[in-house]
Amino acid sequence: MRSLSTILVTGGAGFIGSNFIHWLFAQPEFTGRVINLDALTYAGNLENLADIEARYGKGAEASGAVPRYVFVQGDICDRPLVERLFAEYGVDTVVHFAAESHVDRSILGPEAFVRTNVLGTYTLLDVARQAWRAPSGGMREDVLFHHVSTDEVFGSLGEEGYFTESTPYDPRSPYSASKAASDHLAKAYHHTYGLPLTLSNCSNNYGPYQFPEKLIPLMILNMLEGKPLPVYGDGRNIRDWLYVEDHNEAVWTIMRNGQSGRTYNIGGENEWENIRLLERLIELVAEEAHLDIARLRGLITYVKDRPGHDRRYAIDCTRLKTELGWRQRISFDEGLRKTIRWYLDHREWVEHVRSGAYRAWIEQNYARRV
Ligand code: NAD
Ligand code: TDX
């Protein structure tokens, strides 16, 4: 029986990780604690979790009580630090979100991707293997390492077909190659050492707290600011979009009920050509922000294509639906409207993450806690 009581969340200050921590604390069945290990790269922002810190962090609990939320600024490649966290807090679960995650950045500078995504994942797996040894010599059975991965490891589809859990890996960008390597290491630790492990490969996420370099927040903000809307190539590349809360519910479902050693695909069953998505987004932003639709359409600008740009991703998530009973809850229009409203209401957040000004905010609000 999995304990799921002291959960090391890596990358918990990023987009999906911070949404996961919010989502987890909102689940009545979760009574445990979260240790959030994040290096606070450009993509990590503690403002995302200010409410969680205030409610569950140090100082929120009656004196003497153990806080249910602990933030540690640090690098997943820092082995002594990771070992210390396992020992100090008695970590029984890892959910590993931390990564360099943006394809365009991986094309410009692959090294950080290899370091964090490959070496960092190896470090976490190896510390878990040592920390979770059972007295009998095997592995404890009440522990779990959940590795969060992407559909991009499967490569690029033509007009037909879907990625299933048995699709051969065929990564084509430095980002997806580094994620594929991390998946292989995670599976190897399960097969070789018996590390209790689940793994998920998810399609494109969108929602609050996403750094505005990814397609949907970038386009929303450029519309609000009257800037060009850059469409790569012919705009006909296809992605399968999923609201971030649906992803996180899937991750938690797998952590609770997934079979150790098994991989689960997570997807929106919601394929859109980039240009069609942008046209719909323009209609919704015009409505939500009361902007002139013709003016927004005039901002569409075709630009040079991304090198090696994968044509189509589409996920078959039948396994997750039939074996674990998960399903998507948020329709695309509903999710896009929520996302647009969130960016409209959080202009200061946008300013902070773009300028790095949130670092001053962190200095004022957090002591380095290691
Ligand atoms: P993100 O870039 O928004 O956040 C990554 C977080 O990891 C940041 O908080 C950053 O500070 C932290 N981090 C980076 N390097 C670190 C290091 N060396 N040590 C500790 N922390 C470090 O990413 P995201 O979009 O939230 O993605 C989270 C995970 O989900 C990634 O593993 C990604 O591959 C996967 N994923 C993302 C999507 C998507 O559409 N965004 C889809 C499928 C899978
Ligand atoms: O300005 C842009 N113009 C454009 O046409 C940007 C930023 C993107 N695009 C295109 C490229 C892709 O076809 O839009 C699509 C989506 O691009 P991204 O938001 O960069 O996402 P993608 O490359 O598909 O990867 C995302 O999904 C899988 C995440 O960034 C990954 O972390 C995740 O693993």
XYZ file of C-alpha atoms and ligand atoms in Angstrom:
448
model
C 0.000 0.000 0.000
C 1.467 3.366 -1.063
C 1.900 5.869 1.717
C 1.768 9.093 -0.407
C 2.215 11.049 2.794
C 5.526 12.919 2.442
C 5.745 13.976 -1.151
C 8.855 15.492 -2.692
C 7.566 17.613 -5.585
C 10.384 18.694 -7.887
C 9.835 21.790 -10.019
C 6.866 22.765 -7.865
C 7.353 26.480 -8.571
C 6.894 26.013 -12.325
C 3.723 25.924 -14.379
C 2.414 22.368 -13.936
C 4.135 21.776 -10.576
C 2.581 24.830 -8.895
C -0.832 23.933 -10.279
C -0.272 20.406 -8.932
C 0.481 21.670 -5.411
C -2.649 23.851 -5.435
C -4.697 20.969 -6.719
C -3.300 18.495 -4.184
C -3.994 20.678 -1.149
C -7.573 21.080 -2.394
C -8.148 17.289 -2.236
C -9.818 16.293 1.050
C -8.160 12.858 0.951
C -4.682 14.429 0.979
C -3.584 14.893 4.574
C 0.166 14.605 4.061
C 2.926 17.105 3.418
C 4.729 18.493 0.409
C 8.430 19.295 0.131
C 8.838 21.494 -2.936
C 12.386 21.380 -4.353
C 12.892 23.958 -7.079
C 15.973 25.769 -8.353
C 13.897 28.849 -9.308
C 15.206 29.148 -12.841
C 13.553 31.760 -15.077
C 10.513 29.415 -15.205
C 10.058 28.994 -11.450
C 8.220 31.617 -9.437
C 7.340 31.441 -5.753
C 4.557 33.975 -6.173
C 2.656 31.041 -7.702
C 2.544 29.489 -4.228
C 2.255 32.476 -1.892
C -1.242 31.378 -0.792
C -0.056 27.813 -0.103
C 2.925 29.092 1.879
C 0.649 31.347 3.953
C -1.861 28.579 4.633
C 0.342 25.498 5.090
C 3.927 26.759 5.379
C 6.221 27.541 8.258
C 4.566 30.008 10.574
C 1.040 29.033 9.541
C 0.944 26.056 11.884
C 0.545 26.231 15.648
C 3.972 26.402 17.280
C 5.627 23.035 17.422
C 3.509 21.566 14.635
C 5.212 20.349 11.472
C 4.257 22.521 8.474
C 2.486 20.690 5.674
C 4.299 22.694 2.994
C 8.045 23.267 2.879
C 9.871 25.079 0.085
C 13.543 24.342 -0.561
C 15.445 26.286 -3.161
C 17.919 23.898 -4.750
C 19.058 21.931 -7.750
C 17.922 18.353 -8.435
C 21.496 17.636 -9.601
C 22.787 18.444 -6.091
C 23.063 14.938 -4.668
C 24.006 15.823 -1.070
C 21.011 18.167 -0.902
C 18.599 15.557 -2.291
C 19.976 12.943 0.137
C 19.505 15.360 3.017
C 15.881 16.001 2.068
C 15.089 12.278 1.928
C 16.696 11.731 5.332
C 15.388 14.867 7.054
C 11.772 14.612 5.957
C 11.384 10.870 5.419
C 10.271 11.291 1.814
C 8.088 8.341 0.734
C 6.930 9.691 -2.649
C 8.522 11.672 -5.444
C 6.591 13.414 -8.186
C 9.178 14.695 -10.608
C 8.144 17.733 -12.656
C 11.439 19.680 -12.655
C 12.833 20.099 -16.150
C 13.983 22.512 -18.739
C 10.772 22.471 -20.764
C 10.834 24.828 -23.750
C 11.690 23.367 -27.171
C 12.936 26.665 -28.662
C 15.368 27.152 -25.782
C 16.646 23.580 -26.236
C 17.522 24.417 -29.854
C 19.476 27.501 -28.775
C 21.185 25.894 -25.767
C 20.861 22.126 -25.288
C 23.331 21.762 -22.407
C 21.002 22.868 -19.611
C 18.468 20.321 -20.901
C 20.917 17.448 -20.717
C 22.044 18.523 -17.269
C 18.670 19.003 -15.595
C 16.559 16.498 -17.502
C 19.086 13.655 -17.677
C 21.568 14.154 -14.829
C 18.929 15.610 -12.506
C 16.538 12.720 -13.085
C 19.374 10.222 -12.587
C 20.299 11.903 -9.286
C 16.741 11.706 -7.945
C 16.317 8.090 -9.040
C 19.602 7.020 -7.522
C 18.995 8.749 -4.190
C 15.497 7.204 -4.053
C 16.949 3.747 -4.771
C 19.338 4.061 -1.854
C 16.949 5.749 0.566
C 14.131 3.287 -0.060
C 16.042 0.034 0.500
C 14.038 -2.354 2.691
C 15.808 -3.946 5.677
C 15.349 -7.301 3.916
C 17.504 -6.060 1.023
C 14.818 -5.378 -1.604
C 12.837 -2.154 -2.063
C 10.175 -0.827 0.297
C 6.692 -1.311 -1.104
C 5.019 1.745 0.433
C 7.005 4.232 -1.702
C 6.595 5.612 -5.230
C 8.566 7.598 -7.792
C 6.263 9.212 -10.356
C 8.103 10.516 -13.415
C 6.324 13.225 -15.419
C 7.089 13.119 -19.120
C 5.818 14.301 -22.473
C 4.285 12.984 -25.685
C 7.184 14.571 -27.584
C 9.382 11.524 -26.834
C 7.372 9.595 -29.446
C 8.399 11.889 -32.307
C 6.105 13.277 -34.973
C 2.935 11.793 -36.485
C 1.651 12.135 -40.040
C -2.015 12.800 -40.714
C -3.131 9.464 -39.275
C -2.530 7.540 -36.063
C -1.998 8.142 -32.357
C 0.772 7.677 -29.808
C 0.059 4.707 -27.544
C 2.136 3.505 -24.601
C 3.896 1.024 -26.930
C 4.803 3.518 -29.684
C 8.608 3.360 -30.138
C 10.515 6.406 -28.914
C 11.719 8.755 -31.683
C 12.644 12.108 -30.082
C 13.654 14.819 -32.523
C 14.572 17.942 -30.510
C 17.227 18.300 -27.796
C 14.332 18.806 -25.339
C 12.490 15.619 -26.298
C 15.765 13.651 -26.545
C 16.643 14.659 -22.977
C 13.141 13.746 -21.760
C 13.371 10.396 -23.586
C 16.692 9.703 -21.857
C 15.109 10.472 -18.491
C 12.194 8.110 -19.242
C 14.630 5.320 -20.138
C 16.565 5.852 -16.914
C 13.359 5.794 -14.856
C 12.231 2.536 -16.479
C 15.708 1.053 -16.056
C 15.614 1.811 -12.306
C 12.329 -0.040 -12.055
C 13.474 -3.062 -14.050
C 16.984 -3.329 -12.631
C 16.528 -2.318 -9.000
C 12.791 -2.809 -8.504
C 12.226 0.910 -7.775
C 8.442 1.381 -7.428
C 7.711 3.649 -10.362
C 4.919 5.053 -12.485
C 5.446 7.215 -15.566
C 3.154 9.468 -17.569
C 3.515 11.005 -21.038
C 1.219 13.981 -21.486
C 0.250 16.191 -24.410
C 0.418 20.041 -24.487
C -0.850 21.720 -21.317
C -2.284 25.216 -20.919
C -3.713 27.198 -18.002
C -2.724 29.669 -15.255
C 0.934 30.252 -14.272
C 2.361 29.162 -17.651
C 5.489 31.111 -18.544
C 4.638 33.404 -21.478
C 7.068 31.811 -23.921
C 4.679 28.924 -24.704
C 2.108 29.321 -27.476
C -1.136 30.067 -25.602
C 0.034 32.600 -22.967
C 2.366 34.259 -25.479
C -0.490 34.774 -27.934
C -2.931 36.016 -25.254
C -0.456 38.593 -23.951
C 0.622 39.745 -27.414
C -3.053 40.316 -28.268
C -3.567 42.361 -25.087
C -0.454 44.407 -25.923
C -1.166 44.814 -29.648
C 2.012 42.940 -30.639
C 2.456 40.592 -33.644
C 1.228 36.994 -33.214
C 4.138 34.881 -34.560
C 2.969 31.700 -36.319
C 5.807 29.291 -37.126
C 5.974 27.929 -40.705
C 2.589 27.335 -42.354
C 0.721 27.227 -39.019
C -0.625 23.754 -39.788
C 1.301 21.816 -37.117
C -1.072 19.997 -34.798
C -0.995 19.697 -31.006
C -3.371 17.934 -28.588
C -4.323 20.391 -25.799
C -5.210 19.572 -22.195
C -6.142 21.919 -19.344
C -3.472 21.713 -16.621
C -5.905 20.654 -13.862
C -6.963 17.659 -15.921
C -3.287 16.699 -16.268
C -2.756 16.982 -12.531
C -5.816 14.939 -11.690
C -4.442 12.263 -14.020
C -1.032 12.354 -12.312
C -2.621 11.977 -8.871
C -4.900 9.170 -10.112
C -1.856 7.301 -11.431
C 0.071 7.910 -8.204
C -2.800 6.495 -6.168
C -3.933 3.614 -8.337
C -1.472 3.071 -11.188
C 0.424 -0.172 -11.480
C 4.111 0.006 -10.601
C 6.308 -0.237 -13.691
C 3.479 0.911 -15.944
C 3.377 3.917 -18.276
C 0.208 5.944 -18.859
C -0.490 8.333 -21.722
C -2.436 11.476 -20.795
C -4.106 13.576 -23.485
C -6.873 16.003 -24.271
C -8.283 14.141 -27.291
C -8.398 17.715 -28.535
C -6.295 18.223 -31.662
C -5.916 21.678 -33.183
C -3.843 23.092 -36.014
C -1.935 26.044 -34.578
C -3.579 28.549 -36.922
C -7.113 27.267 -36.145
C -6.343 27.431 -32.421
C -5.121 31.001 -32.832
C -8.290 31.982 -34.710
C -10.440 30.589 -31.877
C -8.243 32.233 -29.243
C -8.643 35.586 -31.034
C -12.446 35.248 -30.877
C -12.339 34.446 -27.160
C -9.823 37.186 -26.249
C -11.875 39.732 -28.231
C -14.937 38.760 -26.153
C -13.263 38.505 -22.758
C -11.103 41.635 -23.094
C -13.542 43.665 -25.245
C -11.058 44.117 -28.088
C -11.671 44.636 -31.787
C -11.533 41.242 -33.492
C -10.440 42.582 -36.902
C -7.527 44.366 -35.258
C -6.468 41.173 -33.476
C -6.682 39.158 -36.706
C -4.448 41.758 -38.348
C -1.685 40.912 -35.838
C -1.213 37.354 -37.212
C 2.320 37.167 -38.639
C 3.821 34.097 -40.299
C 7.481 33.710 -39.292
C 10.370 31.341 -40.052
C 9.656 27.796 -38.920
C 11.157 26.169 -35.814
C 14.046 23.883 -36.935
C 12.938 20.222 -36.878
C 9.378 21.316 -36.018
C 7.316 18.185 -35.218
C 4.220 18.091 -37.414
C 1.580 16.404 -35.307
C 1.163 15.016 -31.789
C -1.944 13.043 -30.816
C -2.355 10.891 -27.740
C -4.343 7.704 -27.279
C -5.174 7.702 -23.551
C -7.472 4.669 -23.568
C -5.367 2.867 -20.933
C -5.740 5.656 -18.392
C -9.463 5.933 -19.049
C -10.310 2.249 -18.984
C -7.912 1.031 -16.271
C -8.021 3.992 -13.875
C -11.305 5.711 -14.774
C -9.791 9.142 -15.498
C -11.406 11.510 -17.972
C -10.962 15.108 -19.091
C -13.333 17.485 -17.283
C -12.655 20.916 -18.805
C -13.735 21.659 -22.391
C -11.314 23.610 -24.575
C -13.454 26.769 -24.715
C -13.975 26.694 -20.950
C -10.262 26.153 -20.284
C -9.249 28.894 -22.716
C -11.703 31.368 -21.165
C -10.412 30.571 -17.649
C -6.841 31.024 -18.899
C -7.555 34.335 -20.662
C -9.285 35.693 -17.538
C -6.379 34.570 -15.370
C -3.859 36.466 -17.540
C -6.155 39.506 -17.607
C -6.288 39.476 -13.796
C -2.570 38.826 -13.237
C -0.760 41.519 -15.209
C 1.593 42.122 -12.292
C 2.599 38.431 -12.277
C 3.347 38.708 -15.989
C 5.463 41.805 -15.403
C 7.380 40.027 -12.634
C 8.155 36.813 -14.518
C 9.172 38.695 -17.643
C 11.506 41.088 -15.886
C 12.795 38.752 -13.199
C 11.472 41.318 -10.666
C 9.914 38.517 -8.647
C 13.393 37.708 -7.361
C 13.246 40.851 -5.214
C 9.843 39.721 -3.979
C 11.332 36.341 -3.022
C 14.188 37.995 -1.152
C 11.670 39.953 0.902
C 9.356 37.037 1.596
C 11.520 33.962 1.881
C 14.662 33.037 3.685
C 16.696 30.392 1.922
C 15.443 27.188 3.526
C 17.722 24.245 3.025
P 8.243 24.796 -16.373
O 9.410 25.128 -17.242
O 7.125 25.758 -16.273
O 8.749 24.531 -14.882
C 9.905 23.793 -14.598
C 10.275 24.021 -13.135
O 11.434 23.224 -12.848
C 10.613 25.475 -12.800
O 9.993 25.857 -11.593
C 12.126 25.452 -12.636
O 12.610 26.426 -11.720
C 12.366 24.042 -12.141
N 13.717 23.554 -12.455
C 14.358 23.625 -13.648
N 15.600 23.090 -13.519
C 15.718 22.662 -12.235
C 16.767 22.030 -11.517
N 17.938 21.717 -12.079
N 16.546 21.724 -10.214
C 15.367 22.040 -9.612
N 14.353 22.652 -10.255
C 14.535 22.971 -11.552
O 7.757 23.363 -16.885
P 6.278 22.765 -16.964
O 5.667 23.191 -18.241
O 5.590 23.011 -15.693
O 6.620 21.211 -17.103
C 6.729 20.376 -15.953
C 7.020 18.959 -16.401
O 5.970 18.488 -17.241
C 8.304 18.818 -17.238
O 8.950 17.636 -16.847
C 7.814 18.739 -18.673
O 8.704 17.990 -19.472
C 6.492 18.020 -18.480
N 5.452 18.284 -19.499
C 5.099 19.576 -19.795
C 4.071 19.813 -20.717
C 3.640 21.205 -21.066
O 2.822 21.380 -21.987
N 4.109 22.242 -20.396
C 3.445 18.732 -21.338
C 3.840 17.430 -21.002
C 4.840 17.220 -20.074
O 5.472 31.739 -30.961
C 5.139 30.574 -31.235
N 4.567 30.318 -32.457
C 4.212 29.076 -32.846
O 3.710 28.885 -33.977
C 5.338 29.472 -30.333
C 5.959 29.710 -28.970
C 4.953 28.230 -30.731
N 4.428 28.013 -31.964
C 4.015 26.647 -32.331
C 5.062 25.572 -32.137
C 4.229 24.360 -31.791
O 3.767 23.735 -32.988
O 2.952 26.293 -31.445
C 3.033 24.923 -31.036
C 3.165 24.842 -29.527
O 4.431 25.360 -29.189
P 4.964 25.394 -27.667
O 3.982 26.125 -26.829
O 6.377 25.882 -27.708
O 4.856 23.869 -27.257
P 5.512 22.521 -27.844
O 6.748 22.808 -28.600
O 4.421 21.777 -28.558
O 5.907 21.760 -26.482
C 5.011 21.800 -25.345
O 4.272 20.616 -25.220
C 4.954 19.471 -24.783
C 5.772 22.088 -24.036
O 6.527 23.261 -24.191
C 6.627 20.928 -23.649
O 7.238 21.169 -22.386
C 5.768 19.707 -23.537
O 6.570 18.587 -23.263
